[in-house]
PDB file of C-alpha atoms in Angstrom:
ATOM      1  CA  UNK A 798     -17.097  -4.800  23.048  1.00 59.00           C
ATOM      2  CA  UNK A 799     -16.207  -2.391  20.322  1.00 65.00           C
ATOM      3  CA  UNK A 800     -13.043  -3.963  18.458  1.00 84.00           C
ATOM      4  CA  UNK A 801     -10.298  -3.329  15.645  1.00 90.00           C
ATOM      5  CA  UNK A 802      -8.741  -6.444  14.472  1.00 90.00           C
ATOM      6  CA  UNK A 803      -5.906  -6.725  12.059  1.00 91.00           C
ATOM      7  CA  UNK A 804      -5.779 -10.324  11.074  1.00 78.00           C
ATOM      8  CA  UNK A 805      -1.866 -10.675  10.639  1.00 79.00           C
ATOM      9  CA  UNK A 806       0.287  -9.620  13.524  1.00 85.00           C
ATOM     10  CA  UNK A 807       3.106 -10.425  10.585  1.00 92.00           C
ATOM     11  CA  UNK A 808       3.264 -10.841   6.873  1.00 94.00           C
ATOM     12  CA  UNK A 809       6.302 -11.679   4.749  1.00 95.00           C
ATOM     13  CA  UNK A 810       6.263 -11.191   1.087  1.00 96.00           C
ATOM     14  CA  UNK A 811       8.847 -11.116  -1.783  1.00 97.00           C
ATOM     15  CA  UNK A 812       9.704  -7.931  -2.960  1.00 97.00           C
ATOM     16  CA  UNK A 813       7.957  -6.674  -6.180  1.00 97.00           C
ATOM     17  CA  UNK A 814       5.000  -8.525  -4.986  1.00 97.00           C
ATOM     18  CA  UNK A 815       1.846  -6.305  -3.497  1.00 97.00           C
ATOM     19  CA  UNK A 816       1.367  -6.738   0.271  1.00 96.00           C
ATOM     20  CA  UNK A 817      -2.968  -6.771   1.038  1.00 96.00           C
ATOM     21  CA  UNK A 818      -3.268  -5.713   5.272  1.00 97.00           C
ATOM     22  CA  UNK A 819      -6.549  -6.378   6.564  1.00 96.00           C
ATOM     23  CA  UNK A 820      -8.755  -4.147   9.331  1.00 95.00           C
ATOM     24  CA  UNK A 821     -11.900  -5.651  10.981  1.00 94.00           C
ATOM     25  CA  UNK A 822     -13.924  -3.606  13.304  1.00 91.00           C
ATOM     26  CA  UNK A 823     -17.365  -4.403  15.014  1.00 86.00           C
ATOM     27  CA  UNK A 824     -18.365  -1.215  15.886  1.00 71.00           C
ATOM     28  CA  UNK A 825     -20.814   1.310  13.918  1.00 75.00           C
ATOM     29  CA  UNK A 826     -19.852   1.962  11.198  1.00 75.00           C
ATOM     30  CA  UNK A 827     -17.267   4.604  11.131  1.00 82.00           C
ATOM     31  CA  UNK A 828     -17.374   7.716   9.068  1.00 81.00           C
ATOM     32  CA  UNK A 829     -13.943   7.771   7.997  1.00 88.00           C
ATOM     33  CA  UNK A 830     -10.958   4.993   8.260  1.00 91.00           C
ATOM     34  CA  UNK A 831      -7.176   5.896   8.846  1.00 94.00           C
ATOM     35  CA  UNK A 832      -3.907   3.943   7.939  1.00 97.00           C
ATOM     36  CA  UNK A 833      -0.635   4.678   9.592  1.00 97.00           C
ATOM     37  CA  UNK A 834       3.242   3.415   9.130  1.00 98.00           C
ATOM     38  CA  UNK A 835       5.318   3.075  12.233  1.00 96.00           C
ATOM     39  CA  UNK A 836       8.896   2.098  12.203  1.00 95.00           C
ATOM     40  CA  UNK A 837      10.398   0.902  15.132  1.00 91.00           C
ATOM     41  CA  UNK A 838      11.183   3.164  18.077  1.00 87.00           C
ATOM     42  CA  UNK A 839       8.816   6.092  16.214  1.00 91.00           C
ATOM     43  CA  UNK A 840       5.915   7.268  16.279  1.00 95.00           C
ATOM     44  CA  UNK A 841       2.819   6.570  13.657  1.00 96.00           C
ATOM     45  CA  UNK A 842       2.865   8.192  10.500  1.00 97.00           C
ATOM     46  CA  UNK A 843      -0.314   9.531   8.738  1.00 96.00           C
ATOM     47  CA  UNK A 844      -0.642   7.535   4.981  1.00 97.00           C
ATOM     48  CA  UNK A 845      -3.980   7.416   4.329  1.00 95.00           C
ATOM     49  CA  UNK A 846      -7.779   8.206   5.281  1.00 93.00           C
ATOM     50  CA  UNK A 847     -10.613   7.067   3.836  1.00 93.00           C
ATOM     51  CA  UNK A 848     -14.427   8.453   4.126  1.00 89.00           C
ATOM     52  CA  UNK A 849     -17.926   5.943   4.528  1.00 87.00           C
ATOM     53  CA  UNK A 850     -18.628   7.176   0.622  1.00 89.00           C
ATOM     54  CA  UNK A 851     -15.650   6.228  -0.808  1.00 91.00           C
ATOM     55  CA  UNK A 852     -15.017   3.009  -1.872  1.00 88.00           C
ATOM     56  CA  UNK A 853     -11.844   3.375  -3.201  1.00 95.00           C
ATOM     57  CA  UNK A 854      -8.608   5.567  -2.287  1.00 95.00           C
ATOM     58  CA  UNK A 855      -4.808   5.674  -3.945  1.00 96.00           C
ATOM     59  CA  UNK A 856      -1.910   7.148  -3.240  1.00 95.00           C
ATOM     60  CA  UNK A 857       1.594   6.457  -5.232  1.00 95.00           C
ATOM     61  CA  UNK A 858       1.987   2.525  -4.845  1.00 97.00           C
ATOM     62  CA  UNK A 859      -0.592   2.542  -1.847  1.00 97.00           C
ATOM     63  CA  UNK A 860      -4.538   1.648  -1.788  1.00 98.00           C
ATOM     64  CA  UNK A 861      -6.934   0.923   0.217  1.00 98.00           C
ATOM     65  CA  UNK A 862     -10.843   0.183   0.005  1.00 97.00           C
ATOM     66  CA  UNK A 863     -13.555   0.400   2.661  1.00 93.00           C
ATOM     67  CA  UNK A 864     -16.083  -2.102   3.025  1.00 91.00           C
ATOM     68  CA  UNK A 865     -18.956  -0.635   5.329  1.00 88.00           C
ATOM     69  CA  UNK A 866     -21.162  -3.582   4.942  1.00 90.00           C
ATOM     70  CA  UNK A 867     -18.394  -6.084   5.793  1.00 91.00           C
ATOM     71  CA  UNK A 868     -17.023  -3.780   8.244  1.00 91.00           C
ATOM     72  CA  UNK A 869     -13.871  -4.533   6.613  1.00 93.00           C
ATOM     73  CA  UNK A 870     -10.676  -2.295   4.926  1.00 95.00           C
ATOM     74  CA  UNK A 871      -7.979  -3.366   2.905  1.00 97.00           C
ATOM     75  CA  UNK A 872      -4.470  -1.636   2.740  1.00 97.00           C
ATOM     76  CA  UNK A 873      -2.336  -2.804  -0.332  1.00 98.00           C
ATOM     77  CA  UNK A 874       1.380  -2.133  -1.416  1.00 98.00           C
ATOM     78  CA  UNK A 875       1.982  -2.094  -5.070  1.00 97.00           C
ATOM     79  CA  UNK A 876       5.664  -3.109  -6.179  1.00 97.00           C
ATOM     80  CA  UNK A 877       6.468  -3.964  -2.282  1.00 97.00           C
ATOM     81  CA  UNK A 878      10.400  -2.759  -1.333  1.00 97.00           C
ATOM     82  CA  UNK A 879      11.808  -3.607   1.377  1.00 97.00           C
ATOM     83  CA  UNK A 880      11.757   0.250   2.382  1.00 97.00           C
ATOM     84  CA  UNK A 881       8.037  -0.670   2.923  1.00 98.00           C
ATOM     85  CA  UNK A 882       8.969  -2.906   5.669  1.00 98.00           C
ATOM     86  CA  UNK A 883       7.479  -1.291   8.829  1.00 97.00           C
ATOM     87  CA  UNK A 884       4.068  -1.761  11.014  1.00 96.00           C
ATOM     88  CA  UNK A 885       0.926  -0.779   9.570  1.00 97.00           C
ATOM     89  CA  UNK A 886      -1.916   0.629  11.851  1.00 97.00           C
ATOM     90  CA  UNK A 887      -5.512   1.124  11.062  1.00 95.00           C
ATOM     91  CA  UNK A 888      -7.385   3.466  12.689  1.00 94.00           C
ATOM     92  CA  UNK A 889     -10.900   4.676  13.481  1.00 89.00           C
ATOM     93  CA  UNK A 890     -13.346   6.554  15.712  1.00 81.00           C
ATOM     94  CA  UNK A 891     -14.898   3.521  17.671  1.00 73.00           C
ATOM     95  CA  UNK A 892     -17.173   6.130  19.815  1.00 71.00           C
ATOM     96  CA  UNK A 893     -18.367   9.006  17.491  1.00 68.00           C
ATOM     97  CA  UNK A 894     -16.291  11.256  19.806  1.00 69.00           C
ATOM     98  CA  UNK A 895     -13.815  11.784  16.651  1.00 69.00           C
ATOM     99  CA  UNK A 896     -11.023  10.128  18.800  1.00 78.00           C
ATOM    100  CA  UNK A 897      -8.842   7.501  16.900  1.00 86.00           C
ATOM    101  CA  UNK A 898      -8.534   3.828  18.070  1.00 88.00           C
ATOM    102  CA  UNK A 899      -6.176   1.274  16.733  1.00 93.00           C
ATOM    103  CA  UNK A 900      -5.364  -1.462  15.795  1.00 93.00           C
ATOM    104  CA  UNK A 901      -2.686  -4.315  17.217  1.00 91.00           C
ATOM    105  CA  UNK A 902      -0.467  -3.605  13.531  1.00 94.00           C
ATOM    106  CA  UNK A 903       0.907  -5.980  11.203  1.00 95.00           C
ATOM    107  CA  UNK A 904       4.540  -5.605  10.754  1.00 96.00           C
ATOM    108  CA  UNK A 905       5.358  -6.409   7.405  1.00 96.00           C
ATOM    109  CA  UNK A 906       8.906  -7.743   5.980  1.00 97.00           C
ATOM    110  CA  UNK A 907       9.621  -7.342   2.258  1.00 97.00           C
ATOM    111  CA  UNK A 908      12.118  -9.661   1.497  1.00 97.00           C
ATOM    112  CA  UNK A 909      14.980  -8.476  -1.055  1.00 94.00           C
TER     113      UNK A 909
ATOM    114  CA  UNK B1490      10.182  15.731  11.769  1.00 74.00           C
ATOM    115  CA  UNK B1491       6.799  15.742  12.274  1.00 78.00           C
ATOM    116  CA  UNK B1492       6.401  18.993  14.031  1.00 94.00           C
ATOM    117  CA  UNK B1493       6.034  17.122  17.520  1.00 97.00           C
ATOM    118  CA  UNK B1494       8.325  17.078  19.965  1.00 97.00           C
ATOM    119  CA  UNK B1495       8.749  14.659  22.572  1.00 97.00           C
ATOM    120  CA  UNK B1496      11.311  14.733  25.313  1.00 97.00           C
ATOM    121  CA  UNK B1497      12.767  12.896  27.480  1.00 97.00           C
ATOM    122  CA  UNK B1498      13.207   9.725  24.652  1.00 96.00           C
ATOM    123  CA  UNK B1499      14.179   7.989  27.258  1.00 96.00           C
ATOM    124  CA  UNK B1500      13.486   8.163  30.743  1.00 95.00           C
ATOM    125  CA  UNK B1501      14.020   5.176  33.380  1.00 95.00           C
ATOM    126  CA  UNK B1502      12.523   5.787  36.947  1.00 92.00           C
ATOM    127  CA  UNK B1503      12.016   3.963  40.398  1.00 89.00           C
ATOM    128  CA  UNK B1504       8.313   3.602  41.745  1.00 87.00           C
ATOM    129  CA  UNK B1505       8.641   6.324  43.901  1.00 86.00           C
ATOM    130  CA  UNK B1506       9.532   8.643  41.717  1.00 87.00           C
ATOM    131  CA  UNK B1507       8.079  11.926  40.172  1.00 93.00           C
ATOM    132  CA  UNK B1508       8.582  12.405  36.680  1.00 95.00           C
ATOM    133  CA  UNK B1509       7.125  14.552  33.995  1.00 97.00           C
ATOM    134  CA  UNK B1510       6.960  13.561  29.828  1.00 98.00           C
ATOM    135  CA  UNK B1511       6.623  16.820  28.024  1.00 98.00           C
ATOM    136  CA  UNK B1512       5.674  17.636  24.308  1.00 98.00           C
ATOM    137  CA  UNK B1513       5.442  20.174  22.169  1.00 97.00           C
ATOM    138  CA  UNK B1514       4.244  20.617  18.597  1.00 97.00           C
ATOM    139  CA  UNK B1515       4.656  23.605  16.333  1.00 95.00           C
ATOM    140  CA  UNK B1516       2.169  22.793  13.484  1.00 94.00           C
ATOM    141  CA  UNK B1517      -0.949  25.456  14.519  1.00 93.00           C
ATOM    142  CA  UNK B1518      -3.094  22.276  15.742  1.00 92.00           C
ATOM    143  CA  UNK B1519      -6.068  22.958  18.432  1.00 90.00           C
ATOM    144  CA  UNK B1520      -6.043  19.488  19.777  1.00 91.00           C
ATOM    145  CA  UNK B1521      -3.385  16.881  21.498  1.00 94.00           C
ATOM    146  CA  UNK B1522      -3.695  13.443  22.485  1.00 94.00           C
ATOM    147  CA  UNK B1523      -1.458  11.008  25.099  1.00 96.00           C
ATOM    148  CA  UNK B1524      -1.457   7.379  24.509  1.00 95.00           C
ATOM    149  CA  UNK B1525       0.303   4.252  25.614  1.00 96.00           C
ATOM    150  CA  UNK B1526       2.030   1.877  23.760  1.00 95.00           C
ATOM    151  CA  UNK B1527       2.736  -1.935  25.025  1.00 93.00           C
ATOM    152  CA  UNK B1528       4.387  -4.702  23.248  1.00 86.00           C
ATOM    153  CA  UNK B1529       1.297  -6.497  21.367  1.00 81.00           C
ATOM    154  CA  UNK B1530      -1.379  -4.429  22.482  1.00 87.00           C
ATOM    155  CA  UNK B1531      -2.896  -1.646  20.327  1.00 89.00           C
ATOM    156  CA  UNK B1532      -2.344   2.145  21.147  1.00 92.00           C
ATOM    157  CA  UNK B1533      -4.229   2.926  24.203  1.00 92.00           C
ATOM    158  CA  UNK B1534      -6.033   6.766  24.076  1.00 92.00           C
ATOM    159  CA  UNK B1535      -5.132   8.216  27.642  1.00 94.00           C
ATOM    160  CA  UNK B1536      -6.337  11.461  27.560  1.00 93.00           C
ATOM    161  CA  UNK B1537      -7.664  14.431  24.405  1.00 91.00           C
ATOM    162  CA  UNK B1538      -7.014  17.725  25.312  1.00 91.00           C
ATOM    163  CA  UNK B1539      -9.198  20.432  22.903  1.00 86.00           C
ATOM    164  CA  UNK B1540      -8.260  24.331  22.937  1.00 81.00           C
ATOM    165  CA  UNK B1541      -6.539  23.415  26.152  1.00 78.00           C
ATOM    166  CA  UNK B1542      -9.578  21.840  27.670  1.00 81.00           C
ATOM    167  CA  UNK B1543      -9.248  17.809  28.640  1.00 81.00           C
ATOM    168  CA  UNK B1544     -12.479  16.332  26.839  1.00 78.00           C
ATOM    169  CA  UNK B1545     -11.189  12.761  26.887  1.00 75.00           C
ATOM    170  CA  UNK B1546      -9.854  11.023  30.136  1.00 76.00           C
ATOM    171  CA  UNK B1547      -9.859   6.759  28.863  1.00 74.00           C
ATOM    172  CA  UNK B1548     -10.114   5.785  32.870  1.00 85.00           C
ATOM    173  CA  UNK B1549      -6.633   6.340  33.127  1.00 92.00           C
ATOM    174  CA  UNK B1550      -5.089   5.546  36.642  1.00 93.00           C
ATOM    175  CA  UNK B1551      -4.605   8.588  38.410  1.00 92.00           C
ATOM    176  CA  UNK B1552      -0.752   8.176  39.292  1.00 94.00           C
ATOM    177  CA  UNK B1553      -1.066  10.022  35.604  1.00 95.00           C
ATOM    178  CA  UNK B1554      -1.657  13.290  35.516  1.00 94.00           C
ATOM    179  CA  UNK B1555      -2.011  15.589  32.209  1.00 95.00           C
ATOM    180  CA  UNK B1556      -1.860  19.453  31.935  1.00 95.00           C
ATOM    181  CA  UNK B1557      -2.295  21.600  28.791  1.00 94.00           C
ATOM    182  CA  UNK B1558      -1.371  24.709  29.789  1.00 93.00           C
ATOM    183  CA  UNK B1559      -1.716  26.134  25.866  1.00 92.00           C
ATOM    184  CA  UNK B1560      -2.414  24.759  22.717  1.00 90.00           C
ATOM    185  CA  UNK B1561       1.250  23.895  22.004  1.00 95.00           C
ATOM    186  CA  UNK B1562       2.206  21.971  24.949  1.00 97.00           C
ATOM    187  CA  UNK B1563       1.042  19.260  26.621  1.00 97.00           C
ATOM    188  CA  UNK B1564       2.935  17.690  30.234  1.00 97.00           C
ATOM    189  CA  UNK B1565       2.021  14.573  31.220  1.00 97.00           C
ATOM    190  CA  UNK B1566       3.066  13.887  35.198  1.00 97.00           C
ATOM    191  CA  UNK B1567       4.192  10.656  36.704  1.00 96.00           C
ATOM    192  CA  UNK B1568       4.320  10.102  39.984  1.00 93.00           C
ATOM    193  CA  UNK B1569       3.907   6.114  41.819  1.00 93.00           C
ATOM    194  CA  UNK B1570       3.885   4.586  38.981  1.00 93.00           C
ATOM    195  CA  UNK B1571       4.163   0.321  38.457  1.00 93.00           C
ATOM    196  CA  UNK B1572       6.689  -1.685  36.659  1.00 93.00           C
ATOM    197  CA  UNK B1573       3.430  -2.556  34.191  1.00 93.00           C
ATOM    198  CA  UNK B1574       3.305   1.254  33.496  1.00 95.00           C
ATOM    199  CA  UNK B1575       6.446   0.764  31.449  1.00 96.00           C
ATOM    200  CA  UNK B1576       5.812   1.311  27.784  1.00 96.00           C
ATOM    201  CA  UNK B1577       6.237   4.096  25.165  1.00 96.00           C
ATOM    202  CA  UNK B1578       3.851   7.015  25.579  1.00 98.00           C
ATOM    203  CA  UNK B1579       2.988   9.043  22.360  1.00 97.00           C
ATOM    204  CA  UNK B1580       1.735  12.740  22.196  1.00 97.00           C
ATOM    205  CA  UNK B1581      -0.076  13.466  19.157  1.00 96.00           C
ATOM    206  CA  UNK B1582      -1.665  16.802  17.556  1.00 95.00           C
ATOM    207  CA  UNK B1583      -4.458  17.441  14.837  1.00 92.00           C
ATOM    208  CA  UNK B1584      -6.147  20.669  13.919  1.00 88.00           C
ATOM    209  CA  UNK B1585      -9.101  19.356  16.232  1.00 78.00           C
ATOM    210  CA  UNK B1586     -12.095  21.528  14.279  1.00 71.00           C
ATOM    211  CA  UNK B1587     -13.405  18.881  11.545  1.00 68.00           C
ATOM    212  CA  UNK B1588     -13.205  15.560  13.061  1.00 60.00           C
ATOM    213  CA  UNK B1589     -11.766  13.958  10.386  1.00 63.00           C
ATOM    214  CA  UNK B1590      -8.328  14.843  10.187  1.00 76.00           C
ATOM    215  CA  UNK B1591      -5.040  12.973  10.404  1.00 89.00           C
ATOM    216  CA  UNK B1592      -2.676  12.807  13.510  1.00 93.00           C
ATOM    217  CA  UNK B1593       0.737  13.943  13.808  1.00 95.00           C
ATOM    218  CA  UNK B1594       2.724  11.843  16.170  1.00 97.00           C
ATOM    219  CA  UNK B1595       6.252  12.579  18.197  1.00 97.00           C
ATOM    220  CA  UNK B1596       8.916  10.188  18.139  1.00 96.00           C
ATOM    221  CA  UNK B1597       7.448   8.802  22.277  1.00 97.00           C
ATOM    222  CA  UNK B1598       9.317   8.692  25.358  1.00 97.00           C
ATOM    223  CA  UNK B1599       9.859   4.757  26.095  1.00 96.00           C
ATOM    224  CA  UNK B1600       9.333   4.847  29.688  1.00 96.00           C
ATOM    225  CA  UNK B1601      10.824   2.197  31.792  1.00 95.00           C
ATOM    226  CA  UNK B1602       9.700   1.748  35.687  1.00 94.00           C
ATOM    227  CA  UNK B1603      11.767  -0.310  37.837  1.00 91.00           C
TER     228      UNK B1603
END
């Protein structure tokens, strides 16, 4: 069946250090990818999309890249703080009904 | 603040009970989404509601029952529901016209059922 795997259900890293998330699907390939932050007890909050034709997108300390023929994305935090701890949630349209699946998260812990 | 509103945040009930989650969001969006939330599984997509019409329904039980009666709010009813049903459940909004645009979440209501 049609899946979204995050690889790390945790990550710990040292603060300063960049934090690299990882998002495997094995469906089509999506025409867009989405990243969200949720804290605990909230909701998901939008950070980033990225489109099939872009390889590439930034935002302040954030990036991520997009891999169609790996199937893959990639979700990095520049200059980690531990403000950045939180869960990180990719997202995509597994049935080209433009409805978002996610993934399981990876709750990341930037240690001061 | 997100511009969706969620109430109750909390909201404990019995397994006869009848309960109803409501949201609300004030951001212009066409489209609004329910989903579930369990410990260590992914977000589950319950039901899509565009320009008030359900176009989505994820073979949901039907002990849940949504209603849209505009494009700002969005009810979802609980009635018989099973201790597994305990989890938080998230509304969402987008603008709903492009297909590629970002969701705006509310805080949940972390439903317990005893």
């Amino acid at each position: 069946s049609q899946k979204i795997e995050q690889n790390s259900e945790a990550l710990n890293i040292q603060e300063g250090k960049t934090a690299t998330l990882t998002c495997n699907y094995t469906s089509y390939s999506p025409a867009y990818l989405q990243w969200y932050r949720q804290d605990p007890g909230r909701g998901p909050v939008f950070l980033l999309l990225i489109r099939e034709n872009e390889k590439e997108k930034r935002k302040e300390r954030l990036k991520v890249t997009f891999d169609t023929t790996l199937k893959q994305s990639l979700f990095h935090i520049t200059a980690s703080q531990p403000a950045d701890s939180a869960t990180y949630l990719c997202a995509l349209d597994l049935t080209g009904a433009n409805n978002l699946f996610f993934g399981t998260g990876t709750r990341l812990t930037v240690i001061p | 603040e997100t511009g969706v509103t969620q109430t109750p945040r909390h909201l404990v009930m019995g397994m006869t009970n009848k309960k109803s989650l409501k949201c609300e969001q004030h951001l212009g969006h066409n489209a609004m989404y329910w989903y579930k939330q369990s410990a260590k599984k992914p977000l589950e997509l319950m039901f899509v509601y565009s320009l008030e019409e359900r176009v989505e329904n994820n073979s949901v039980p039907s002990r849940f029952s949504p209603e849209c009666p505009n494009s700002s709010h969005l009810f979802l009813h609980l009635h018989t529901l099973q201790p597994e049903d305990s989890a938080l459940y998230l509304c969402a909004s987008s603008r709903g016209d492009s297909g590629d645009e970002k969701l705006f979440f509310g805080s949940g209501t972390q439903l317990s059922v005893l």
